PDB file of C-alpha atoms and ligand atoms in Angstrom:
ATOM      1  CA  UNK A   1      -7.733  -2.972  -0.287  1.00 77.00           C
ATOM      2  CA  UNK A   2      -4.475  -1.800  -2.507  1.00 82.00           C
ATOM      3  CA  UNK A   3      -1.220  -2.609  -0.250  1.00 87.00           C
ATOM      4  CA  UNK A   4       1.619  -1.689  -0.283  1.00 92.00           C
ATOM      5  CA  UNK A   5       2.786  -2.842  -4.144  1.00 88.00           C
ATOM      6  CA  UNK A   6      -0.015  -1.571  -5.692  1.00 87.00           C
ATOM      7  CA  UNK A   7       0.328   1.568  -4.195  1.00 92.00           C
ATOM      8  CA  UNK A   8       3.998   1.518  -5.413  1.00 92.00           C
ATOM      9  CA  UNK A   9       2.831   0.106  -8.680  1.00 88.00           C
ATOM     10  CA  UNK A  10       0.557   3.596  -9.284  1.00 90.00           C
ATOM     11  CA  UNK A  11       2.998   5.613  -8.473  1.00 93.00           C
ATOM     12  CA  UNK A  12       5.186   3.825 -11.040  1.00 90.00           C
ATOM     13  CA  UNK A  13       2.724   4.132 -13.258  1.00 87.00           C
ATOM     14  CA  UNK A  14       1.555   7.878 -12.930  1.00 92.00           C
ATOM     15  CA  UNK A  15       4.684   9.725 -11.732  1.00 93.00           C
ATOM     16  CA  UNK A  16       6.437  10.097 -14.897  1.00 93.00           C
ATOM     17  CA  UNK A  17       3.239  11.260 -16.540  1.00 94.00           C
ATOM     18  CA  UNK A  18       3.070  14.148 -13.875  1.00 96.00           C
ATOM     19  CA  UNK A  19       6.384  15.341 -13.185  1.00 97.00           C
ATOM     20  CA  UNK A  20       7.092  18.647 -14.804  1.00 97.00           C
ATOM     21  CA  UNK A  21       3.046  19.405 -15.622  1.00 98.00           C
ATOM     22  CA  UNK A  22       1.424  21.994 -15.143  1.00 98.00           C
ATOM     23  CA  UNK A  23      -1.898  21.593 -12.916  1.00 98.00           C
ATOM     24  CA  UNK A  24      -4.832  23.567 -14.731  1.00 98.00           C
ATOM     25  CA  UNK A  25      -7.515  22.860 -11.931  1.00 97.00           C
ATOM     26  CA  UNK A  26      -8.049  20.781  -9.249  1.00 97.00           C
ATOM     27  CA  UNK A  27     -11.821  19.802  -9.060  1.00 97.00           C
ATOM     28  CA  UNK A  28     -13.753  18.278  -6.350  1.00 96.00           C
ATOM     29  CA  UNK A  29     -16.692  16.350  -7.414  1.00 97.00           C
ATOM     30  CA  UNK A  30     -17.473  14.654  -3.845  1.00 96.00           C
ATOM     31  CA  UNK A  31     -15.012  16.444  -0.358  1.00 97.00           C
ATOM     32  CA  UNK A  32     -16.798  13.652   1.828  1.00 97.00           C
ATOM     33  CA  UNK A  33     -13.911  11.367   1.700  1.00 96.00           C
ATOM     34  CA  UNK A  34     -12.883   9.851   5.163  1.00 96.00           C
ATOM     35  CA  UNK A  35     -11.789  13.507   5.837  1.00 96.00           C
ATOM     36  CA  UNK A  36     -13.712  16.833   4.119  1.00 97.00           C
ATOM     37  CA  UNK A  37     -11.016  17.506   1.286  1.00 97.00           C
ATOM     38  CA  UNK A  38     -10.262  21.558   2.156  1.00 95.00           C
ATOM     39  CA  UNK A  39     -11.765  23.630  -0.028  1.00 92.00           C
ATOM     40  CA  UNK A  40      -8.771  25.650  -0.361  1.00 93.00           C
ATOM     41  CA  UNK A  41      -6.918  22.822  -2.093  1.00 95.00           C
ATOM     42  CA  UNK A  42      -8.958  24.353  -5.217  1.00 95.00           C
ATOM     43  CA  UNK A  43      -7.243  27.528  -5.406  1.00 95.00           C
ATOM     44  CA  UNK A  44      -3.866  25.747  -3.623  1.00 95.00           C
ATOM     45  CA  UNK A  45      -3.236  23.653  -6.625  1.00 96.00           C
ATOM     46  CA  UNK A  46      -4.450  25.658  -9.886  1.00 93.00           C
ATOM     47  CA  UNK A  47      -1.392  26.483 -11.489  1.00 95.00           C
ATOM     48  CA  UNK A  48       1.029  24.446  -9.348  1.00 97.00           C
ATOM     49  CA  UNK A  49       3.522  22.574 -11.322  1.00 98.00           C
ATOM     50  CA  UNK A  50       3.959  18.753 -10.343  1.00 98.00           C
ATOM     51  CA  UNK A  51       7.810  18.265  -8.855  1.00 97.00           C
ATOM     52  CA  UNK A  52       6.770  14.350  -8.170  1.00 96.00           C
ATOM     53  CA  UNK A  53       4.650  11.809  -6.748  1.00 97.00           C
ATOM     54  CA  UNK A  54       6.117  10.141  -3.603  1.00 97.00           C
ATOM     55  CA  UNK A  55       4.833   7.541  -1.392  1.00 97.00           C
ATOM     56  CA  UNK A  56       5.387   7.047   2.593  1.00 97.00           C
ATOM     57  CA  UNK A  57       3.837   3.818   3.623  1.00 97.00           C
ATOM     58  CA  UNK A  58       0.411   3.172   1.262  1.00 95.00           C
ATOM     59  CA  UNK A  59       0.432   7.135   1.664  1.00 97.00           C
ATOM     60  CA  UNK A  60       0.910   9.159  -1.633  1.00 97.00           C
ATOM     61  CA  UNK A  61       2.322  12.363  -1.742  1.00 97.00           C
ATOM     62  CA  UNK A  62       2.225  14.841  -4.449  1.00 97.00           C
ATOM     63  CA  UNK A  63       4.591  17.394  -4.444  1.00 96.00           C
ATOM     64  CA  UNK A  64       4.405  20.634  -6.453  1.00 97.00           C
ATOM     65  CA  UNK A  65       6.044  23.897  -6.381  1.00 95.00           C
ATOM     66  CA  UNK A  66       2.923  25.371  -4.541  1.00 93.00           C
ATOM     67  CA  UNK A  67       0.973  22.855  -1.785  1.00 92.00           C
ATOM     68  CA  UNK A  68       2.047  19.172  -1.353  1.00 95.00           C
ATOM     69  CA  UNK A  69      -1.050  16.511  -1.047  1.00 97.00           C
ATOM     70  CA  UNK A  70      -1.275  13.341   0.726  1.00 97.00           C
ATOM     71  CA  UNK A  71      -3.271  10.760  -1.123  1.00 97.00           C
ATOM     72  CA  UNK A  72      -4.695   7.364   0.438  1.00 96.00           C
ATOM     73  CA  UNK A  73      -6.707   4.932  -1.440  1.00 93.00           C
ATOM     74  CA  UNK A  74      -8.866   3.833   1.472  1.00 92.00           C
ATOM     75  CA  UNK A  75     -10.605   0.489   0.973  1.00 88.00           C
ATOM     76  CA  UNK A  76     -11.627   0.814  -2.554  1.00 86.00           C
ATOM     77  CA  UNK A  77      -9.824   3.522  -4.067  1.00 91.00           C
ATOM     78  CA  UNK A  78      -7.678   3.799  -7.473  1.00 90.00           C
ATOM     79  CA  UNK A  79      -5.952   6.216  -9.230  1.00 92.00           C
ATOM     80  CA  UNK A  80      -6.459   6.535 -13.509  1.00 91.00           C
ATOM     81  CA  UNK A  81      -5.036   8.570 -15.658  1.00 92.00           C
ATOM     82  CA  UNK A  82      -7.003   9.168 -18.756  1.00 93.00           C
ATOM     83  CA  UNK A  83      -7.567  12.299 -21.906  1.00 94.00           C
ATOM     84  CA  UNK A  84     -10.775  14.130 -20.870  1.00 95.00           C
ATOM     85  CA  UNK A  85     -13.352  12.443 -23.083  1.00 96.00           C
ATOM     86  CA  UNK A  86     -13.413   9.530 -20.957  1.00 94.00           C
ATOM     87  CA  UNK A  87     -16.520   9.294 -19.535  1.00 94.00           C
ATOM     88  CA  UNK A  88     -16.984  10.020 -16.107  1.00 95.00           C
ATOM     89  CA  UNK A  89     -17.936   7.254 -13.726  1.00 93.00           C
ATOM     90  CA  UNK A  90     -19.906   7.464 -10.685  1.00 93.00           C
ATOM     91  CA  UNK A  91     -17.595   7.614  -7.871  1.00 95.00           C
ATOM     92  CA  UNK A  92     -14.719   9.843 -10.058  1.00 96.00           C
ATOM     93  CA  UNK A  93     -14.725  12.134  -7.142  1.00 97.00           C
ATOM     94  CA  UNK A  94     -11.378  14.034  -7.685  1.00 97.00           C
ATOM     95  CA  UNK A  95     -10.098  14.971 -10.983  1.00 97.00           C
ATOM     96  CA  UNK A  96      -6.719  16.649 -11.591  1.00 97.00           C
ATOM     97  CA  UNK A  97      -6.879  18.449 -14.903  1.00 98.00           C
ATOM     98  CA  UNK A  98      -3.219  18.454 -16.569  1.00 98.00           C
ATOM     99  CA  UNK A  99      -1.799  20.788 -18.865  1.00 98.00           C
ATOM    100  CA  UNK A 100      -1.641  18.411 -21.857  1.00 97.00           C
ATOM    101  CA  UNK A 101      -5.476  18.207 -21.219  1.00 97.00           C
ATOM    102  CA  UNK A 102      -5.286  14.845 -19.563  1.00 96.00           C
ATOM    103  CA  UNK A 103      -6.633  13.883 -16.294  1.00 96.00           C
ATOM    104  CA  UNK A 104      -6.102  11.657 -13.172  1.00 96.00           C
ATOM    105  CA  UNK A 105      -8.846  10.742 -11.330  1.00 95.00           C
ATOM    106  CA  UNK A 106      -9.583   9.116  -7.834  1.00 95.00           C
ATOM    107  CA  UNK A 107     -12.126   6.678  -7.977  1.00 94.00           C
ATOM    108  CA  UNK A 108     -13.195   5.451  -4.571  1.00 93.00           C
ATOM    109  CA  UNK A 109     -16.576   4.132  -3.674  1.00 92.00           C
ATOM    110  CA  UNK A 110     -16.480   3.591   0.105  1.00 93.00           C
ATOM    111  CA  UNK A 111     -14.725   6.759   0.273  1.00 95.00           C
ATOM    112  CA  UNK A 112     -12.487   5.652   2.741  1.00 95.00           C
ATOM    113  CA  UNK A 113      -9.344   7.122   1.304  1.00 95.00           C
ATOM    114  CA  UNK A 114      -8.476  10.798   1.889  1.00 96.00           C
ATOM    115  CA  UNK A 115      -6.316  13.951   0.278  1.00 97.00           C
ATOM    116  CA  UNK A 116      -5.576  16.099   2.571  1.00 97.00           C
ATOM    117  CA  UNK A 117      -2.502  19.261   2.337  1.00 96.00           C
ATOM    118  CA  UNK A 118       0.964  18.553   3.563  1.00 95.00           C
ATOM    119  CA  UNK A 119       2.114  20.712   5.990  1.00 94.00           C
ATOM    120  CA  UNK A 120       3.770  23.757   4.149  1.00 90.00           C
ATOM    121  CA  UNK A 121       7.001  23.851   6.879  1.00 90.00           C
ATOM    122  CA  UNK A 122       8.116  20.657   5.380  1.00 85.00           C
ATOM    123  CA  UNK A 123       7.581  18.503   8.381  1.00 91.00           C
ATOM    124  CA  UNK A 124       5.962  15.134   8.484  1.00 90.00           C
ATOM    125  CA  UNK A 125       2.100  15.046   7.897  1.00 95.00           C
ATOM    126  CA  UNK A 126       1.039  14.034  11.340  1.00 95.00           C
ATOM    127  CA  UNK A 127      -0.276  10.804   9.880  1.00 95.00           C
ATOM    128  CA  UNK A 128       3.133   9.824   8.754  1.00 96.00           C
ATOM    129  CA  UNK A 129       5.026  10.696  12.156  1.00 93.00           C
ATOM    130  CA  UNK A 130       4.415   7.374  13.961  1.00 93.00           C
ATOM    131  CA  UNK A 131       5.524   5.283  11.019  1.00 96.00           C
ATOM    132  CA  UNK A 132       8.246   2.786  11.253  1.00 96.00           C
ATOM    133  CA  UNK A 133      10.426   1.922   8.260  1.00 97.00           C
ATOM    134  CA  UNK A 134       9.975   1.399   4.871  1.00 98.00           C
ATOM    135  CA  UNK A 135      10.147  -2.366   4.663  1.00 98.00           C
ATOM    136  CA  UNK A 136      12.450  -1.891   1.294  1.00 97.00           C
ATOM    137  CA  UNK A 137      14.522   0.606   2.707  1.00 96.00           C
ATOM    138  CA  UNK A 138      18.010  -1.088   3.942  1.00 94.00           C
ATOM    139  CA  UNK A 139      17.128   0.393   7.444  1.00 91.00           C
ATOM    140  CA  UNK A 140      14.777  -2.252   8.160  1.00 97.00           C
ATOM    141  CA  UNK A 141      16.516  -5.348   8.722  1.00 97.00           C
ATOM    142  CA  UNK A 142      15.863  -8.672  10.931  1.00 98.00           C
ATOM    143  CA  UNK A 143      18.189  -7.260  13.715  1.00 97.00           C
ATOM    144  CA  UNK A 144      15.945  -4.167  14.390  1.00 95.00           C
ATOM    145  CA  UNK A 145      13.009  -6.492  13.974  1.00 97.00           C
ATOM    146  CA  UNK A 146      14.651  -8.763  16.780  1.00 98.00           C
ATOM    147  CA  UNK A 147      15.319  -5.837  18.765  1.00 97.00           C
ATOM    148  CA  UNK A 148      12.086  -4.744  18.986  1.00 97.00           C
ATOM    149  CA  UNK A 149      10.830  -7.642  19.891  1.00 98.00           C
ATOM    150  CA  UNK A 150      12.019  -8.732  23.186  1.00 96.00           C
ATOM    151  CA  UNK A 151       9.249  -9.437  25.925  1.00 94.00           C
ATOM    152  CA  UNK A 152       6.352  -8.978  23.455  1.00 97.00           C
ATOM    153  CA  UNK A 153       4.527 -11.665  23.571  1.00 95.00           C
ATOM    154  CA  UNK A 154       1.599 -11.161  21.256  1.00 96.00           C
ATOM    155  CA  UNK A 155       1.702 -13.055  17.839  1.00 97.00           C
ATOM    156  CA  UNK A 156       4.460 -12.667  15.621  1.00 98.00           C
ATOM    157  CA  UNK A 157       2.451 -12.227  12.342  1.00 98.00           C
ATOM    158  CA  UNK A 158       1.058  -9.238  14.167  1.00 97.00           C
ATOM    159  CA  UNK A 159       4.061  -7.704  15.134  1.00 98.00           C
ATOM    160  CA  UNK A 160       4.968  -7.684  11.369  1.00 98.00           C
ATOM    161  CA  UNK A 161       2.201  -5.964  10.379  1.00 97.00           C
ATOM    162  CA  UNK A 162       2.162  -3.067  13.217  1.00 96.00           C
ATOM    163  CA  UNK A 163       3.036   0.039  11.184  1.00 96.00           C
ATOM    164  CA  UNK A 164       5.017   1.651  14.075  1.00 96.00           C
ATOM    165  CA  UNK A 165       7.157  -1.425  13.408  1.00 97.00           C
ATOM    166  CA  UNK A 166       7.467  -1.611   9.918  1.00 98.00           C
ATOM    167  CA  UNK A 167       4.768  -0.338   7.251  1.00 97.00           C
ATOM    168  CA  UNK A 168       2.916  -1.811   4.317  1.00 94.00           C
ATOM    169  CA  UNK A 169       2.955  -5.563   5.239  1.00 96.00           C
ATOM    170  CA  UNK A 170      -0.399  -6.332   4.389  1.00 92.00           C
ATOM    171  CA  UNK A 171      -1.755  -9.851   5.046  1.00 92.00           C
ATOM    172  CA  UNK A 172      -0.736 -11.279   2.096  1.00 90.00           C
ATOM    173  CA  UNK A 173       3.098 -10.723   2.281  1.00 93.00           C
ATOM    174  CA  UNK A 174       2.727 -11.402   6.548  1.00 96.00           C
ATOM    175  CA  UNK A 175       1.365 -14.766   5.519  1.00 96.00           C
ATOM    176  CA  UNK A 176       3.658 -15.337   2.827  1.00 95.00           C
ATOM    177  CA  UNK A 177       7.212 -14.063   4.105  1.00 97.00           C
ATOM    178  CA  UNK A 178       6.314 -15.702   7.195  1.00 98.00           C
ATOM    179  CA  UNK A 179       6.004 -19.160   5.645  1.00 98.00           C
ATOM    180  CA  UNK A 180       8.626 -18.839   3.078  1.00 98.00           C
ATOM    181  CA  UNK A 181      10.895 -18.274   6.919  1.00 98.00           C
ATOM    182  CA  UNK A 182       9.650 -21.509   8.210  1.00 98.00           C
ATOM    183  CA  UNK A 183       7.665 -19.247  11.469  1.00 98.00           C
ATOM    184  CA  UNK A 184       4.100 -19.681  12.547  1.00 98.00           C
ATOM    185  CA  UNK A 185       2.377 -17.292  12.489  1.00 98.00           C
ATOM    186  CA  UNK A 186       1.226 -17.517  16.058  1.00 97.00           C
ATOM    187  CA  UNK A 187       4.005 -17.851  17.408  1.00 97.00           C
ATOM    188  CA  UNK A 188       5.004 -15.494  20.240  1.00 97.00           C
ATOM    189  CA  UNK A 189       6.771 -12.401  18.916  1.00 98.00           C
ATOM    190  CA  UNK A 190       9.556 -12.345  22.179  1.00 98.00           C
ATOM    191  CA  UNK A 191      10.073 -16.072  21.219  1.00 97.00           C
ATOM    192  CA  UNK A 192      11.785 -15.637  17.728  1.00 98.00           C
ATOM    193  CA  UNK A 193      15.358 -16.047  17.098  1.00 98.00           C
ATOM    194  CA  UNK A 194      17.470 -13.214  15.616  1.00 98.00           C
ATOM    195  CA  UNK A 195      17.990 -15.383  12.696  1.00 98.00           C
ATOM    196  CA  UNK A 196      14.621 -16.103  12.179  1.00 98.00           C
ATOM    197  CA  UNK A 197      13.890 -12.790  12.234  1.00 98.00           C
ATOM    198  CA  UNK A 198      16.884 -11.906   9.814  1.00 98.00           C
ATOM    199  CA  UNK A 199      15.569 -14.924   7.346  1.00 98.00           C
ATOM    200  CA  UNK A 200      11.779 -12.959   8.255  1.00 98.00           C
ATOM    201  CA  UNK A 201      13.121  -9.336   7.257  1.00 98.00           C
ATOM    202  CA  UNK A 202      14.839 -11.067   3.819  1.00 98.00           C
ATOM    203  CA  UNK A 203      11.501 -12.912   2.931  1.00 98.00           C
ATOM    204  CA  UNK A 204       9.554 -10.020   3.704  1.00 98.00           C
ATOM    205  CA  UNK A 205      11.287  -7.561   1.230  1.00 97.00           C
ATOM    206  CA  UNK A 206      11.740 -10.195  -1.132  1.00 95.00           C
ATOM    207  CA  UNK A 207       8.196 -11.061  -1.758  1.00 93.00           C
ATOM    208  CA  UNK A 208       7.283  -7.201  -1.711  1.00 93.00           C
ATOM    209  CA  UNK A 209       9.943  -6.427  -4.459  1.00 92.00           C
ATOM    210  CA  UNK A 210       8.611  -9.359  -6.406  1.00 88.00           C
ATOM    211  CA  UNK A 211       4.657  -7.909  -6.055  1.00 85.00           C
ATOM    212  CA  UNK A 212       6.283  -4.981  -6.689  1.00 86.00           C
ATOM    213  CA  UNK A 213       7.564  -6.390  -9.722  1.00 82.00           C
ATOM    214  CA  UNK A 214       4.435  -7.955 -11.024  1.00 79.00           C
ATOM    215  CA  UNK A 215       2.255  -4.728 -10.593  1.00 72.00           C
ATOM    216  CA  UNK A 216       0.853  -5.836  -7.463  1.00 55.00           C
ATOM    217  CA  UNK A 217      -1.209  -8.785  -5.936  1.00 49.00           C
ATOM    218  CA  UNK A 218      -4.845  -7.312  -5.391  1.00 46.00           C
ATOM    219  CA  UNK A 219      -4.873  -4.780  -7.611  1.00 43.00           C
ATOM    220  CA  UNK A 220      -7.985  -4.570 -10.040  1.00 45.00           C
ATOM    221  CA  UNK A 221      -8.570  -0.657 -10.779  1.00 45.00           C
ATOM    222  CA  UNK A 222      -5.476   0.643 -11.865  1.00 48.00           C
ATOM    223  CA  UNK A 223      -5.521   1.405 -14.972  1.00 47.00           C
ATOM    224  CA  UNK A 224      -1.993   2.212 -16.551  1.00 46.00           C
ATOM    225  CA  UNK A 225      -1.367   4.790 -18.929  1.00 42.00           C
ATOM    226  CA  UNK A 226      -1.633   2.512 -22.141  1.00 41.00           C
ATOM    227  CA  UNK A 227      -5.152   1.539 -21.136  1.00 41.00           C
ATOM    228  CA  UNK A 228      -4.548  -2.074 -20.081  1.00 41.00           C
ATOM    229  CA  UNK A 229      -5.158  -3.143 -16.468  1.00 39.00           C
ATOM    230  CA  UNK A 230      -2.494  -3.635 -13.728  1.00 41.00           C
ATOM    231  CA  UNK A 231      -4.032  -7.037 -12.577  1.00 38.00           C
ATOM    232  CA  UNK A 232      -1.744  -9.809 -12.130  1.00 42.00           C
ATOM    233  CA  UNK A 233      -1.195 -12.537  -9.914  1.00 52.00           C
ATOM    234  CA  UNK A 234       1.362 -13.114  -7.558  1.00 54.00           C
ATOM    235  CA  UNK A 235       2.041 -17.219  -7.350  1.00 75.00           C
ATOM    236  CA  UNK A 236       0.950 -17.551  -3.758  1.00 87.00           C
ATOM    237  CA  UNK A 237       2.135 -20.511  -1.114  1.00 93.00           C
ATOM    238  CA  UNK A 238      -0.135 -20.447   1.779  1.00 94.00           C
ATOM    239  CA  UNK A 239      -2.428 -17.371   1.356  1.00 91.00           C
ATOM    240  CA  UNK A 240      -5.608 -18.207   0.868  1.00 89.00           C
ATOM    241  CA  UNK A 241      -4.799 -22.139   0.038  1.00 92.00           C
ATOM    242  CA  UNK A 242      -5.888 -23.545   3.674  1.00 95.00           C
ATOM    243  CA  UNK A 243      -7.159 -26.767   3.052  1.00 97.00           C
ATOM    244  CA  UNK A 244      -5.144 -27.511   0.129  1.00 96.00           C
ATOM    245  CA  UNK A 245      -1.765 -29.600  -0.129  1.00 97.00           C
ATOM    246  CA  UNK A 246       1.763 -27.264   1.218  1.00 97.00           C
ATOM    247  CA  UNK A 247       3.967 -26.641  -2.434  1.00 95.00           C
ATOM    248  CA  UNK A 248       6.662 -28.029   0.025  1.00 97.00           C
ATOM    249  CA  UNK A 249       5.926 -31.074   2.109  1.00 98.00           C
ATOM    250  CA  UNK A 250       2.412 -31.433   0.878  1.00 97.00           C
ATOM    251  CA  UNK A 251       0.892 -31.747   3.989  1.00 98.00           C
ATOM    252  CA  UNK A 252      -2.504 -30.011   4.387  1.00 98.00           C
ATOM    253  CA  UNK A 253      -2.447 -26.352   5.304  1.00 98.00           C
ATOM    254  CA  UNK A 254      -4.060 -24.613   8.395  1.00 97.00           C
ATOM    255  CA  UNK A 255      -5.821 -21.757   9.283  1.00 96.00           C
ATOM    256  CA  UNK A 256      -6.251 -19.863  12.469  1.00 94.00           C
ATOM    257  CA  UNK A 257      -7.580 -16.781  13.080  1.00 94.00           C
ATOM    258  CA  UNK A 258      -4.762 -13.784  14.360  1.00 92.00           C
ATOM    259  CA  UNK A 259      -6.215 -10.483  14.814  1.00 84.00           C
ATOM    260  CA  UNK A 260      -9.430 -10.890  13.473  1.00 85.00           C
ATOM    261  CA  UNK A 261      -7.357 -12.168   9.601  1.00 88.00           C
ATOM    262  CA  UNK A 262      -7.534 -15.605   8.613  1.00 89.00           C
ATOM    263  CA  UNK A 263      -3.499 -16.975   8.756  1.00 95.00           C
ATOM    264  CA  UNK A 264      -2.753 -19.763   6.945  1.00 96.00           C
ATOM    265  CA  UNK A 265       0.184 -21.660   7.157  1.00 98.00           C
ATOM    266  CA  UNK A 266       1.945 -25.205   6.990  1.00 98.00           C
ATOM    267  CA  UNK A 267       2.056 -27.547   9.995  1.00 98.00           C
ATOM    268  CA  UNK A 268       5.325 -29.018   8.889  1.00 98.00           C
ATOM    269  CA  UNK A 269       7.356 -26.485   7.339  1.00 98.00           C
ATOM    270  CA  UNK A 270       5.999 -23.619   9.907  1.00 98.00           C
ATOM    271  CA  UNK A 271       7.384 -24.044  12.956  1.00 96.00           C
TER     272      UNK A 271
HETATM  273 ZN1  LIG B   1       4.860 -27.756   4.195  1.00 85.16          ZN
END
């Protein structure tokens, strides 16, 4: 599933190759994503000019003097930007057709993502109301995490990934940040300290930027404008490694299961 940097990462990647074009046609191959796309969005977006591509949480949002979109990538969705000879592939169900004769088109076999239109008023799409912060944006910090976390007492890894709490920490950078702050993962969300959570919030933005950085973690479909293939690889502590020997203490790492995701983490360094 694209988190958080990879979502980030396309935007990167396709906003300066929108902004300022002119939208020719707006064509929808397959409107049986997760929800019908309108069929007005057709007549919405012809001749719109693109202002910019945002992103709320692992929500894009594409802005244009006419209608404003909100793009998810679902499960198994990715974004490509390509000249019009490319040959169409299978699950290509949305195509934005550009003035310079380019195109960008969703790809998304489990059609789990969704583009939908942003409300025209300018207020929040209601699927971006109950958000909580951007975990980059200086408004999240470990003192409003430790805030909102007195007298819960479920597990603190999934307190970090509640999006009402903060968005866009995926499993990856839960298990991660949460190790690189010396916290279980199970541990009882009430029962962290404020500076835990302030060494949690750091940790937390810290290995998004660097995902962020490398092009994202998980990312296989994204295909950047010159062609070559966002794909890298994050160097990962704990995710994924249970079993093997901790990069700190060496110790063998664990695994539990925390809201239905495997956690790994280190007996020693994790307290
Ligand atoms: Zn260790």
């Amino acid at each position: 599933m694209p988190e958080l940097p990879e979502v980030e990462t396309t935007r990167r990647g396709l906003e300066p190759l929108l902004a300022g074009r002119r939208i020719t046609a707006f064509e929808v191959r397959e409107p049986r994503l997760r929800w019908p796309v309108p069929e007005d969005l057709t007549t919405r977006l012809a001749d719109a000019q693109v202002h910019r591509l945002a992103r709320r949480a692992k929500y894009l949002l594409l802005e244009t003097d006419r209608a404003g979109v909100l793009l998810h990538l679902g499960m198994s969705g990715s974004l490509r930007h390509c000249p019009p000879e490319t040959p169409l592939r299978r699950h290509d169900h949305l195509i934005v057709h550009l003035d310079n004769g380019y195109q960008v088109r969703l790809h998304d076999p489990r059609r789990f993502g969704c583009c939908l239109p942003l409300p025209d008023d300018g207020t929040p799409h209601p699927l971006l109301a109950e958000l909580g912060p951007e975990p980059l944006d200086p408004a999240f910090d470990g003192d409003t995490l430790f805030l909102r976390s007195r007298g819960r007492r479920g597990p603190v890894k999934a307190f970090i990934m509640d999006q009402a709490i903060v968005v866009g920490v995926g499993n990856i950078y839960a298990t991660e940040a949460l190790f690189l702050a010396g916290i279980r993962p199970g541990r009882a969300t009430g029962r962290v300290t404020r500076a835990e959570y302030q060494r949690l919030a750091a940790h937390i933005k810290a290995v998004l930027a660097e995902a962020i950085e490398q092009g994202g973690t998980t990312l296989r479909d994204f295909l950047r404008e010159d062609g070559t293939h966002g794909y890298f690889r994050q160097s990962l502590h704990v995710y994924g490694r249970a079993g093997e020997p901790c990069h700190v203490c060496a110790d063998v790492l664990r695994t539990r299961r925390i809201g239905q995701r495997a956690s790994s983490y280190c007996p020693t360094c994790q307290k």
